[in-house]
Amino acid sequence: MRTDVRRTHNAVTTTASTAAAAAVLAGISTVRNLGILAHVDAGKTTVTERILFLAGETHKRGEVHDGTTVTDCHPQERERGITIFAAAVSCLWDGHRINLIDTPGHVDFADEVERSLRVLDGAVAVFDAVAGVEPQSESVWRQADRHGVPRIAFVNKMDRAGADLDAAVASIRDRLHPVPLAVQLPVGREGDFTGVVDLLTMRALTWDDGPGRDGLREGPVPEELRAEAEHRRRRLDEAVAGLHPAALEEYYEHTALSTATLAAALRDLTHSGEAVVVLCGSAYRNRGVEPLLAAVTAYLPSPLDVPAVRGSAVGAAGSGGAAGAESSQGAEVERAADPAGPLTALVFKVNVTASGRLTYLRLYTGTLRKGDTVLDATTGRTERIARILRVQADSHTETDSAVAGDIVAVIGVKAARMGATLCAPGSPLVLEPPVTAEPVVTVAVEARRSVDTDRLAVALARLAEEDPSLVVRTDPETGQRVLSGLGELHLEVAVEKIRRDHNGLEVTVGRPQVAHRETVERGVTGHVHRHVKQDGGAGQFAQVVIDVAPLDGPVGAQEGGGFVFASTVTGGRVPKEYVQAVEAGCRDALAEGPLGGHPVTGLRVTLTDGATHSKDSSDLAFRTAGRTALRDALRACRMVLLEPVVEVTVTVPQEAVGGVLGDLAARRGRVQGSDPHGAAAAVTAVVPLAELFGYATALRSRTQGRGTFTTRPAGYAPAPAAAR
């Protein structure tokens, strides 16, 4: 009798736990982790503000020009009118939780975009309806490609003069190379834009200009647009059928697709990246945002839809080999988005303030609760979670737990850096951290008063902890503290942040220096180096013969290239283990070149011969020989100093084009083209980065404040003789 009762109780408990687990998974399926990506001034922040307003998270529409936005909450962002720091917000829409990160659009803050994309499941790419795909739009799109993040496109500013949805779609196809699938037809043009026709439901959605949330009106397609809407729906059906097998089957039978089949196919194509759904609207006038939210929930993936996260297993601290039961040391492990699985979370942002340390996490598996002890698998240090916060830009709401798929901030983690993996102590796993861009611009930073030197050191260390793309070091020759970043604006914002966050700390900044490289223009062959050292004990002996040649043809063609090592030694004159030591020594020698101590790149080194000693040869001897041999060989080569160059796109009024072209030529720029855009023109040129310091002020002066420019890295090119 007792046994039956116990079995019945266990069955009820199992059923209840299964139902609870199913409910949790159902909740995860309604989560959407997405980012807003775009070029500067395409309307990312305005789109974010309208989403928060329509979802009821804000009671007034925030405006960038008024400095009233939720996500641009830092004083510098409001003053400059641009997004500088990626801001996370959360809202509810149609039964879905949308965790949204508004990312910067300026190239100097591309590392913020990179860190955000590492933890996102989907993205909305915003494009200007007049300009189409702009340079930074292309850059962030490529970043999303590298991370495999599914996207939908939103063509914004349809109410502007010159707005053209078809031209914007064509630029997406030509410059980004996905298959764009426009699912809407604009109602009205430019200033008369009032809404869209939804090609899936064949209904017209229009908006009035009221300040509230109830401006949407749904009705039949206007008679004057019916033929065009039907034509575009047929083209959409054909395009989808050509990409999706199930849709093709239905199209073959009925020469058309049902709304359900079309929607399912669009979701599959979005997840696979074979196509991108394109919508349109005007976020500033609150038109087209509701269909965008519907597309986010319908087409972008939930945490359950994305592939399982992969990491490398490490030894469990104090787990008695629990990790070994899952996999061997260093083996690749996959973990799906399971709340009942072992905790696995990635730190993607750290905010250090005088009042505490805020650590932003993306949970991939498991459940995190307040008071839990977690392991930083990167360092082996344990941390205790004091509080868990739902983030709303600069405000937070405390919660007791977070599950797989959540993006939250925690308090109590004292040492975990950006890119660290926090996991269950018994099941450690290291996830691949976000890639940090290499800095290209450097300034010398000093405290104006000697008594503030230590305070400045603390401030710089805090900066580098928050933003890994900022590198702080001490110049060994001058003793100066040097701050390196991704651009002039990046460093300007960083220095201003020091001044604002540390009251009374006065800082002086030296002229920025760019990061040069050195490369080989003409190499040498048969360079012999013999390393012999005898000091009474075991000696060192190694002889190497190397050839040094440029990599990939003429100098500059490789734009910073790299390093290739090869060995053609035969007959065992240099054993394989010593060949690896020679390569390691050569890589050591690349740190400082003969022209000015800059890193060396763009060369090929071939080990052609060598000699060993039966007793005195060792890895250390051959590594030393390889390092010294390459250093001596580089002095015998014809070397070239390389400087970083950037691709600049300058948008100016037509009447100012001549002056801008002349100024770019004076800055050693190579103009590549000029494209008219109505009353303006976009001039593209490749310019040395060193020549662009102060260019923003010069351009504003030359164009009466109407000119703008954007840059993106374009590699390295030979520097003029005067710089060598």
XYZ file of C-alpha atoms in Angstrom:
724
model
C 0.000 0.000 0.000
C 2.768 2.429 0.910
C 4.662 1.460 -2.227
C 1.661 2.317 -4.388
C 1.234 5.649 -2.634
C 4.915 6.426 -3.087
C 4.800 5.497 -6.753
C 1.714 7.603 -7.262
C 3.384 10.520 -5.488
C 6.538 10.140 -7.630
C 4.454 10.021 -10.802
C 2.617 13.178 -9.811
C 5.907 14.892 -8.932
C 7.477 13.847 -12.237
C 4.461 15.077 -14.170
C 4.528 18.390 -12.310
C 8.262 18.881 -12.903
C 7.857 18.010 -16.596
C 5.042 20.512 -16.915
C 7.133 23.164 -15.153
C 10.089 22.500 -17.459
C 7.815 22.720 -20.491
C 6.463 26.040 -19.228
C 9.980 27.426 -18.823
C 10.934 26.324 -22.347
C 7.747 27.889 -23.671
C 8.773 31.118 -21.972
C 12.227 30.985 -23.564
C 10.625 30.499 -26.988
C 9.014 33.941 -26.631
C 12.330 35.723 -25.948
C 13.997 37.745 -28.715
C 17.553 38.993 -28.159
C 18.231 41.477 -30.911
C 20.398 44.452 -31.752
C 19.733 47.570 -33.799
C 22.505 48.034 -36.383
C 23.048 50.942 -38.761
C 25.187 53.750 -40.090
C 25.422 56.993 -38.127
C 22.155 58.994 -38.292
C 20.114 56.260 -39.991
C 17.698 56.334 -37.054
C 18.726 53.419 -34.797
C 18.055 55.208 -31.536
C 14.761 56.670 -32.789
C 13.600 53.180 -33.791
C 14.524 51.931 -30.306
C 12.666 54.789 -28.643
C 9.512 54.117 -30.683
C 9.657 50.423 -29.765
C 9.848 51.296 -26.059
C 7.025 53.828 -26.434
C 4.676 51.441 -28.256
C 5.464 48.658 -25.758
C 4.446 50.958 -22.896
C 7.906 51.132 -21.320
C 8.004 54.920 -21.756
C 5.146 57.397 -21.615
C 6.643 59.968 -23.951
C 8.491 59.534 -27.219
C 12.172 60.307 -26.645
C 13.970 62.431 -29.245
C 17.688 62.428 -30.046
C 17.758 66.160 -30.811
C 16.131 66.949 -27.442
C 18.454 64.651 -25.471
C 15.453 62.804 -24.022
C 16.148 59.272 -25.259
C 16.352 56.288 -22.929
C 19.296 54.514 -24.561
C 21.494 57.568 -25.205
C 21.670 58.151 -21.470
C 25.313 59.204 -21.119
C 25.851 62.996 -21.044
C 28.340 62.813 -23.930
C 25.804 60.965 -26.085
C 23.181 63.619 -25.492
C 25.601 66.445 -26.161
C 27.022 64.925 -29.355
C 23.710 63.499 -30.609
C 25.210 60.071 -31.389
C 25.242 56.657 -29.734
C 28.617 55.932 -28.120
C 27.956 53.070 -25.720
C 25.816 50.019 -26.506
C 22.739 50.220 -24.272
C 20.507 47.281 -23.328
C 16.753 47.690 -22.798
C 13.871 45.259 -22.434
C 10.155 45.377 -23.214
C 7.108 43.157 -23.734
C 5.246 42.986 -27.055
C 2.465 40.606 -28.041
C 3.438 38.059 -25.388
C 7.139 38.213 -26.235
C 10.024 39.605 -24.183
C 12.317 41.640 -26.407
C 15.833 42.228 -25.069
C 17.222 44.933 -27.311
C 20.693 46.450 -27.598
C 21.029 49.826 -29.353
C 24.533 49.811 -30.863
C 26.735 52.716 -32.004
C 26.912 53.583 -35.697
C 30.272 55.371 -35.707
C 33.293 53.355 -36.847
C 35.315 54.444 -33.792
C 32.940 52.413 -31.616
C 32.752 49.304 -33.817
C 34.092 47.237 -30.919
C 30.883 47.943 -28.979
C 28.975 46.456 -31.940
C 31.286 43.425 -32.004
C 30.723 42.665 -28.315
C 26.969 43.056 -28.695
C 26.714 40.819 -31.753
C 28.573 38.088 -29.891
C 25.603 37.609 -27.542
C 22.643 38.399 -29.825
C 20.354 35.954 -31.606
C 19.069 38.385 -34.244
C 19.271 41.970 -35.443
C 17.364 44.737 -37.178
C 19.498 46.566 -39.747
C 18.246 50.123 -40.255
C 18.886 51.880 -43.578
C 18.268 55.453 -44.699
C 15.616 55.481 -47.449
C 17.553 58.188 -49.319
C 21.162 57.022 -48.883
C 20.522 53.253 -48.881
C 23.525 51.192 -47.788
C 26.171 53.521 -46.333
C 29.779 52.616 -45.419
C 29.179 51.794 -41.755
C 25.969 49.944 -42.677
C 28.163 47.658 -44.740
C 30.711 47.270 -41.929
C 28.157 46.256 -39.279
C 26.492 43.923 -41.785
C 29.808 42.124 -42.303
C 30.267 41.920 -38.534
C 26.856 40.254 -38.258
C 27.842 37.881 -41.082
C 30.895 36.753 -39.108
C 28.723 35.943 -36.100
C 25.979 34.296 -38.180
C 23.305 36.602 -36.747
C 19.977 36.483 -38.674
C 18.688 39.910 -39.703
C 15.663 41.748 -40.998
C 15.996 45.157 -42.672
C 14.051 48.327 -41.914
C 14.252 51.126 -44.488
C 13.728 54.233 -42.357
C 12.957 57.890 -43.166
C 10.475 57.099 -45.936
C 9.001 60.578 -45.418
C 12.186 62.366 -46.559
C 12.581 64.026 -49.939
C 14.249 61.545 -52.281
C 13.189 58.472 -50.297
C 12.951 55.400 -52.528
C 12.284 51.915 -51.178
C 13.192 50.178 -54.449
C 16.550 51.998 -54.633
C 17.325 51.076 -51.021
C 16.446 47.418 -51.705
C 18.676 47.469 -54.802
C 21.585 48.845 -52.766
C 21.099 46.043 -50.200
C 21.239 43.499 -53.018
C 24.240 45.074 -54.779
C 26.414 45.984 -51.783
C 25.507 43.424 -49.129
C 24.651 40.503 -51.454
C 21.778 38.806 -49.643
C 18.423 38.252 -51.382
C 16.245 41.162 -50.156
C 12.539 40.295 -49.908
C 10.402 43.420 -49.568
C 7.150 42.473 -47.802
C 5.622 45.959 -47.883
C 4.608 48.577 -50.435
C 4.704 52.245 -49.355
C 1.456 54.216 -49.294
C 2.384 57.706 -50.479
C 5.796 59.110 -51.332
C 8.222 61.361 -49.449
C 6.264 63.931 -47.394
C 2.970 62.226 -48.255
C 4.087 58.849 -46.865
C 1.247 57.699 -44.622
C 1.631 53.941 -44.333
C 2.339 50.613 -45.987
C 0.573 47.753 -47.709
C 1.353 44.409 -46.040
C 1.956 42.071 -48.970
C 1.346 38.957 -46.855
C -2.144 39.877 -45.661
C -2.851 42.317 -48.545
C -4.080 44.930 -46.070
C -3.187 48.609 -45.849
C -1.727 49.960 -42.597
C -1.827 53.734 -42.181
C -0.955 56.075 -39.318
C -2.044 59.539 -38.287
C 0.258 62.099 -36.673
C -1.243 61.901 -33.192
C 1.064 61.739 -30.145
C -0.491 58.555 -28.720
C -0.085 54.861 -29.374
C -3.389 54.373 -31.192
C -2.548 56.015 -34.516
C -2.576 52.759 -36.532
C -5.462 52.171 -38.922
C -5.992 48.951 -40.890
C -8.085 48.724 -44.040
C -8.287 47.430 -47.595
C -5.585 48.196 -50.133
C -6.293 51.544 -51.856
C -7.688 51.006 -55.334
C -4.853 52.926 -56.993
C -2.298 50.585 -55.383
C -4.131 47.281 -55.812
C -2.567 46.305 -59.149
C 0.926 47.214 -57.958
C 0.423 45.335 -54.668
C -0.766 42.198 -56.465
C 2.194 42.394 -58.846
C 4.651 42.686 -55.965
C 2.982 39.828 -54.090
C 3.424 37.585 -57.139
C 7.085 38.561 -57.381
C 7.511 37.866 -53.648
C 5.915 34.425 -54.026
C 8.210 33.614 -56.949
C 11.336 34.761 -55.131
C 10.507 32.756 -51.992
C 9.560 29.653 -54.011
C 12.947 29.801 -55.712
C 14.706 29.661 -52.323
C 12.518 27.397 -50.156
C 11.737 23.746 -51.109
C 8.375 23.529 -49.297
C 7.242 26.828 -50.762
C 8.324 25.677 -54.213
C 6.151 22.569 -53.871
C 3.054 24.626 -53.026
C 3.818 27.196 -55.693
C 4.158 24.433 -58.299
C 0.699 23.115 -57.413
C -1.193 26.399 -56.966
C 1.011 29.059 -58.709
C 0.741 31.056 -55.475
C 1.639 30.760 -51.801
C -0.740 30.896 -48.855
C -0.063 33.465 -46.172
C 0.915 30.763 -43.668
C 3.339 29.067 -46.065
C 4.882 32.393 -47.063
C 5.349 33.466 -43.430
C 6.909 30.112 -42.471
C 9.254 30.236 -45.467
C 10.315 33.803 -44.648
C 11.138 32.690 -41.101
C 13.237 29.763 -42.357
C 15.077 31.928 -44.894
C 15.794 34.554 -42.230
C 17.203 31.950 -39.844
C 19.424 30.436 -42.553
C 20.610 33.835 -43.797
C 19.646 33.015 -47.392
C 17.399 36.073 -47.561
C 16.544 39.191 -45.592
C 13.004 40.456 -45.044
C 12.722 44.185 -45.844
C 10.185 46.507 -44.213
C 9.864 50.287 -44.383
C 8.571 53.222 -42.392
C 9.376 56.484 -40.667
C 10.335 55.953 -37.042
C 10.409 59.699 -36.312
C 6.751 60.017 -37.366
C 5.882 56.729 -35.639
C 4.959 54.965 -38.882
C 5.849 51.350 -39.558
C 7.127 50.375 -36.100
C 4.265 48.002 -35.180
C 4.808 45.847 -38.317
C 8.532 45.868 -37.532
C 7.831 44.473 -34.059
C 5.520 41.867 -35.567
C 8.317 40.860 -37.972
C 10.796 40.622 -35.080
C 8.552 38.168 -33.225
C 7.603 36.258 -36.389
C 10.917 35.911 -38.217
C 13.859 36.376 -35.838
C 14.942 33.360 -33.746
C 14.427 32.705 -30.059
C 17.287 31.288 -27.923
C 15.821 27.823 -28.610
C 16.161 28.319 -32.381
C 19.861 29.149 -32.510
C 22.594 26.483 -32.543
C 23.868 25.189 -29.210
C 26.718 27.241 -27.792
C 30.168 25.682 -28.099
C 33.064 25.907 -25.681
C 36.198 24.169 -24.479
C 36.012 21.949 -21.416
C 38.399 22.702 -18.572
C 39.188 20.927 -15.301
C 36.559 21.378 -12.633
C 37.697 23.163 -9.480
C 36.957 20.958 -6.523
C 34.421 18.901 -8.459
C 36.072 15.556 -8.094
C 36.326 15.164 -11.834
C 32.720 16.084 -12.603
C 33.832 17.947 -15.679
C 35.727 14.936 -16.875
C 32.493 12.984 -16.925
C 31.124 15.411 -19.489
C 34.205 15.620 -21.679
C 37.962 15.464 -21.587
C 40.153 18.483 -20.957
C 40.152 20.872 -23.944
C 37.466 18.962 -25.858
C 34.746 20.923 -27.609
C 31.412 20.799 -25.771
C 27.960 21.880 -26.956
C 25.279 23.134 -24.592
C 21.733 23.893 -25.702
C 19.500 26.572 -24.179
C 18.255 24.392 -21.329
C 17.327 26.063 -18.005
C 17.957 22.733 -16.241
C 21.459 22.372 -17.681
C 24.738 23.520 -16.111
C 25.088 27.283 -15.918
C 27.014 28.845 -18.810
C 27.105 32.633 -19.242
C 29.337 35.059 -21.138
C 30.412 38.470 -19.832
C 30.042 40.910 -22.730
C 30.172 44.277 -20.976
C 31.568 45.685 -17.737
C 30.630 49.044 -16.257
C 32.895 50.211 -13.423
C 31.757 53.189 -11.365
C 32.725 54.699 -8.041
C 29.648 53.085 -6.458
C 30.228 49.558 -7.760
C 30.810 47.202 -10.630
C 28.055 46.167 -13.043
C 28.704 43.023 -15.094
C 26.477 42.276 -18.100
C 25.825 38.603 -18.921
C 24.198 36.543 -21.632
C 22.980 33.236 -20.192
C 23.251 30.388 -22.677
C 22.311 27.459 -20.425
C 21.204 26.880 -16.864
C 19.571 29.125 -14.281
C 21.262 31.873 -12.273
C 19.886 32.794 -8.837
C 20.704 35.539 -6.403
C 23.319 34.292 -3.949
C 24.761 31.643 -6.281
C 28.484 30.979 -6.378
C 29.822 30.761 -9.931
C 33.193 29.951 -11.440
C 35.079 32.270 -13.766
C 36.352 29.480 -16.004
C 38.826 31.842 -17.678
C 40.787 32.530 -14.476
C 39.626 29.751 -12.123
C 38.329 32.302 -9.589
C 34.950 31.860 -7.878
C 32.494 34.757 -7.635
C 29.262 35.274 -5.695
C 26.190 36.798 -7.326
C 24.850 39.415 -4.904
C 22.066 40.850 -7.105
C 20.550 40.191 -10.545
C 19.169 43.154 -12.495
C 16.934 43.582 -15.525
C 18.508 46.414 -17.468
C 16.737 49.442 -18.889
C 19.705 51.530 -20.119
C 20.795 53.435 -16.978
C 17.977 52.133 -14.733
C 17.545 48.631 -13.353
C 14.915 46.365 -11.848
C 15.995 43.658 -9.434
C 14.978 40.036 -10.027
C 15.647 36.818 -8.109
C 16.731 34.654 -11.048
C 17.538 34.520 -14.737
C 17.345 31.570 -17.121
C 18.956 30.468 -20.372
C 18.398 33.068 -23.070
C 18.275 36.043 -20.681
C 20.467 39.137 -20.900
C 20.934 40.617 -17.417
C 23.390 42.550 -15.280
C 24.771 41.277 -11.986
C 26.369 42.879 -8.947
C 28.943 41.074 -6.831
C 31.291 39.838 -9.541
C 34.565 41.541 -8.627
C 37.147 40.456 -11.168
C 35.559 38.919 -14.291
C 36.623 40.785 -17.411
C 34.815 41.217 -20.695
C 34.878 37.873 -22.508
C 35.011 35.778 -19.325
C 32.815 32.688 -18.984
C 30.850 32.289 -15.740
C 29.653 28.746 -15.173
C 28.654 26.151 -12.602
C 31.738 25.205 -10.514
C 31.137 21.506 -11.201
C 30.836 21.868 -14.993
C 33.366 24.461 -16.158
C 33.406 25.518 -19.791
C 35.239 28.330 -21.584
C 33.336 30.102 -24.374
C 35.101 31.940 -27.164
C 35.328 35.627 -26.156
C 34.463 38.508 -28.513
C 37.305 39.578 -30.788
C 38.847 42.908 -29.784
C 39.918 45.235 -32.563
C 43.555 46.330 -32.717
C 43.999 50.035 -31.808
C 45.379 52.344 -34.494
C 45.509 55.808 -32.862
C 47.603 56.738 -29.834
C 47.833 59.746 -27.525
C 50.076 60.513 -24.586
C 47.996 61.183 -21.449
C 49.432 62.914 -18.386
C 48.021 64.371 -15.192
C 48.425 68.135 -15.153
C 49.359 67.999 -11.452
C 51.911 65.481 -10.235
C 49.774 64.675 -7.172
C 47.081 63.299 -9.528
C 49.373 60.758 -11.206
C 48.044 57.826 -9.187
C 44.429 58.921 -9.725
C 45.049 59.012 -13.465
C 46.485 55.496 -13.375
C 43.329 54.238 -11.627
C 41.101 56.073 -14.128
C 42.957 54.620 -17.126
C 42.814 51.108 -15.671
C 39.052 51.485 -15.196
C 38.682 52.676 -18.786
C 40.603 49.694 -20.154
C 38.520 47.323 -18.021
C 35.277 48.709 -19.444
C 36.492 48.929 -23.045
C 39.144 46.359 -24.079
C 39.708 48.197 -27.380
C 41.371 50.928 -25.310
C 44.944 49.895 -24.521
C 46.981 51.607 -21.795
C 50.741 51.167 -21.608
C 53.837 53.011 -20.455
C 56.346 54.009 -23.117
C 59.658 52.447 -22.025
C 61.710 55.288 -23.554
C 59.769 58.357 -22.444
C 58.017 56.990 -19.356
C 54.749 58.529 -20.573
C 51.398 56.806 -20.205
C 50.059 56.098 -23.666
C 46.394 55.502 -24.511
C 45.553 53.757 -27.792
C 42.132 53.389 -29.404
C 40.215 52.914 -32.635
C 40.030 56.536 -33.706
C 40.320 60.166 -32.757
C 36.724 60.405 -31.532
C 37.158 57.189 -29.527
C 40.085 58.710 -27.622
C 38.385 62.084 -27.277
C 35.363 60.442 -25.633
C 37.602 58.351 -23.370
C 39.576 61.360 -22.112
C 36.393 63.363 -21.565
C 34.972 60.437 -19.582
C 38.025 60.559 -17.296
C 37.489 64.265 -16.683
C 33.784 63.852 -15.910
C 33.926 60.684 -13.813
C 36.871 61.822 -11.676
C 36.104 65.270 -10.333
C 39.075 67.593 -10.216
C 41.338 65.342 -12.298
C 42.921 67.578 -14.942
C 44.424 65.747 -17.911
C 46.698 66.909 -20.728
C 46.724 65.034 -24.015
C 49.541 64.924 -26.566
C 49.107 64.829 -30.335
C 47.826 61.428 -31.480
C 50.337 59.040 -32.996
C 49.328 56.344 -35.476
C 50.483 52.739 -35.245
C 53.016 52.166 -38.041
C 54.178 48.850 -39.412
C 57.306 47.833 -41.304
C 57.503 45.445 -44.231
C 60.021 44.050 -46.697
C 60.221 45.585 -50.181
C 63.242 43.564 -51.321
C 64.441 40.527 -49.402
C 67.683 38.590 -49.012
C 68.615 34.965 -49.675
C 71.057 32.623 -47.998
C 71.481 34.672 -44.820
C 73.606 32.579 -42.437
C 73.648 32.949 -38.693
C 75.576 30.800 -36.235
C 74.706 30.990 -32.552
C 77.452 29.715 -30.243
C 77.547 30.206 -26.496
C 79.968 28.497 -24.104
C 80.119 29.558 -20.454
C 81.626 26.543 -18.726
C 78.530 24.371 -18.473
C 76.307 22.978 -21.169
C 76.776 25.169 -24.236
C 74.422 26.412 -26.948
C 74.895 25.803 -30.652
C 72.609 26.455 -33.597
C 73.211 27.403 -37.214
C 70.424 28.520 -39.547
C 70.256 29.709 -43.148
C 67.144 31.718 -44.066
C 65.617 33.506 -47.045
C 63.449 36.592 -46.468
C 61.003 37.773 -49.142
C 57.937 40.048 -49.380
C 54.605 38.313 -48.894
C 52.070 38.330 -51.714
C 53.908 40.379 -54.292
C 54.672 44.105 -54.356
C 54.962 46.109 -51.175
C 51.648 47.469 -49.963
C 49.623 44.932 -51.927
C 49.053 42.889 -48.800
C 47.956 45.954 -46.796
C 49.550 44.854 -43.590
C 49.583 41.200 -44.703
C 51.067 38.896 -42.106
C 53.852 36.392 -41.673
C 54.468 33.028 -43.335
C 57.180 30.605 -42.251
C 58.287 27.594 -44.275
C 61.123 25.060 -44.190
C 62.831 23.397 -47.146
C 65.532 21.687 -45.086
C 66.225 18.132 -46.221
C 68.307 15.277 -44.893
C 67.509 15.984 -41.271
C 70.109 18.768 -41.017
C 67.665 20.598 -38.738
C 65.289 18.275 -36.830
C 61.567 19.120 -36.939
C 61.405 20.135 -33.290
C 64.161 22.679 -33.906
C 62.347 23.998 -37.010
C 59.443 24.959 -34.745
C 61.883 26.707 -32.408
C 63.320 28.676 -35.353
C 59.809 29.772 -36.324
C 59.107 30.881 -32.745
C 62.343 32.899 -32.748
C 61.412 34.562 -36.037
C 58.035 35.527 -34.611
C 59.830 37.067 -31.623
C 61.891 39.185 -34.029
C 58.741 40.605 -35.679
C 57.986 42.725 -32.611
C 60.509 45.420 -33.567
C 61.693 46.333 -37.052
C 64.933 48.073 -38.063
C 63.361 51.336 -39.273
C 61.836 52.547 -36.047
C 61.062 49.641 -33.775
C 57.583 49.110 -35.279
C 56.069 45.622 -35.694
C 57.099 43.894 -38.922
C 54.495 42.337 -41.216
C 54.009 41.175 -44.785
C 57.007 38.860 -45.163
C 57.845 35.239 -45.862
C 60.760 33.507 -44.108
C 62.089 30.196 -45.437
C 64.536 28.035 -43.485
C 66.756 26.506 -46.178
C 69.623 24.914 -44.234
C 71.262 24.624 -40.855
C 73.523 22.644 -38.615
C 73.325 21.096 -35.156
C 75.681 19.886 -32.441
C 75.207 16.488 -30.839
C 75.307 17.897 -27.293
C 74.887 21.675 -27.366
C 71.889 22.076 -29.682
C 68.510 22.721 -28.044
C 65.146 24.441 -28.600
C 66.454 27.512 -26.793
C 69.559 27.700 -28.966
C 67.569 27.472 -32.212
C 64.937 29.939 -31.013
C 67.700 32.417 -30.200
C 69.332 31.747 -33.560
C 66.045 32.277 -35.427
C 65.373 35.554 -33.626
C 68.863 36.970 -34.200
C 69.053 35.693 -37.774
C 65.829 37.430 -38.797
C 66.796 40.665 -37.049
C 70.126 40.722 -38.908
C 68.457 39.745 -42.193
C 65.903 42.567 -41.908
C 68.726 45.071 -41.574
C 70.080 43.748 -44.872
C 66.663 43.934 -46.601
C 65.172 46.994 -48.207
C 62.455 47.907 -45.715
C 59.395 50.114 -46.104
C 57.460 51.926 -43.383
C 53.695 51.376 -43.593
C 51.062 53.718 -42.217
C 47.383 52.948 -41.574
C 44.966 54.251 -44.203
C 41.197 54.560 -44.039
C 38.417 54.742 -46.582
C 36.664 58.080 -46.121
C 33.179 58.851 -47.401
C 32.500 62.597 -47.318
C 28.923 63.794 -47.881
C 28.781 67.467 -48.851
C 26.605 69.867 -50.870
C 27.328 69.796 -54.611
C 28.808 73.309 -54.553
C 31.427 72.260 -51.968
C 32.713 69.190 -53.835
C 35.625 71.021 -55.507
C 36.991 72.370 -52.251
C 36.627 69.000 -50.533
C 38.480 67.231 -53.363
C 41.329 69.722 -53.117
C 41.529 69.318 -49.354
C 41.608 65.513 -49.635
C 44.419 65.749 -52.204
C 46.369 67.999 -49.832
C 45.969 65.293 -47.184
C 47.561 62.724 -49.540
C 44.161 61.185 -50.286
C 43.424 59.077 -53.376
C 39.911 59.910 -54.567
C 38.064 56.806 -55.749
C 34.737 58.225 -56.822
C 31.988 60.785 -56.393
C 28.300 59.824 -56.433
C 25.534 62.457 -56.596
C 22.665 62.164 -54.101
C 20.219 64.892 -55.072
C 21.632 68.219 -53.898
C 24.540 66.472 -52.191
C 27.428 64.287 -53.292
C 29.271 61.435 -51.601
C 33.020 61.542 -52.242
C 34.983 58.370 -51.484
C 38.750 58.465 -50.960
C 41.537 56.495 -49.281
C 43.457 58.783 -46.913
C 46.311 58.181 -44.432
C 44.867 58.110 -40.934
C 47.515 60.553 -39.683
C 46.167 63.194 -42.090
C 42.629 63.033 -40.713
C 43.308 64.438 -37.257
C 41.199 67.559 -36.955
C 39.436 66.860 -40.261
C 35.962 67.106 -38.709
C 36.550 70.759 -37.760
C 38.109 71.574 -41.135
C 35.213 69.986 -43.028
C 32.586 71.823 -41.005
C 34.395 75.083 -41.656
C 34.687 74.408 -45.398
C 31.013 73.419 -45.809
C 29.351 75.826 -43.346
C 28.588 72.915 -41.061
C 26.722 70.870 -43.705
C 29.440 68.326 -44.474
C 29.780 64.974 -42.738
C 32.223 62.127 -43.120
C 32.663 58.550 -42.012
C 35.704 56.294 -42.086
C 36.484 52.616 -41.994
C 39.904 50.897 -41.826
C 41.414 50.079 -45.221
C 44.679 48.434 -44.143
C 48.187 49.852 -44.533
C 50.066 51.629 -47.320
C 53.688 52.816 -47.739
C 54.445 56.007 -45.848
C 56.224 58.896 -47.622
C 60.005 59.068 -47.423
C 59.864 61.971 -44.972
C 58.164 59.737 -42.406
C 60.749 56.950 -42.625
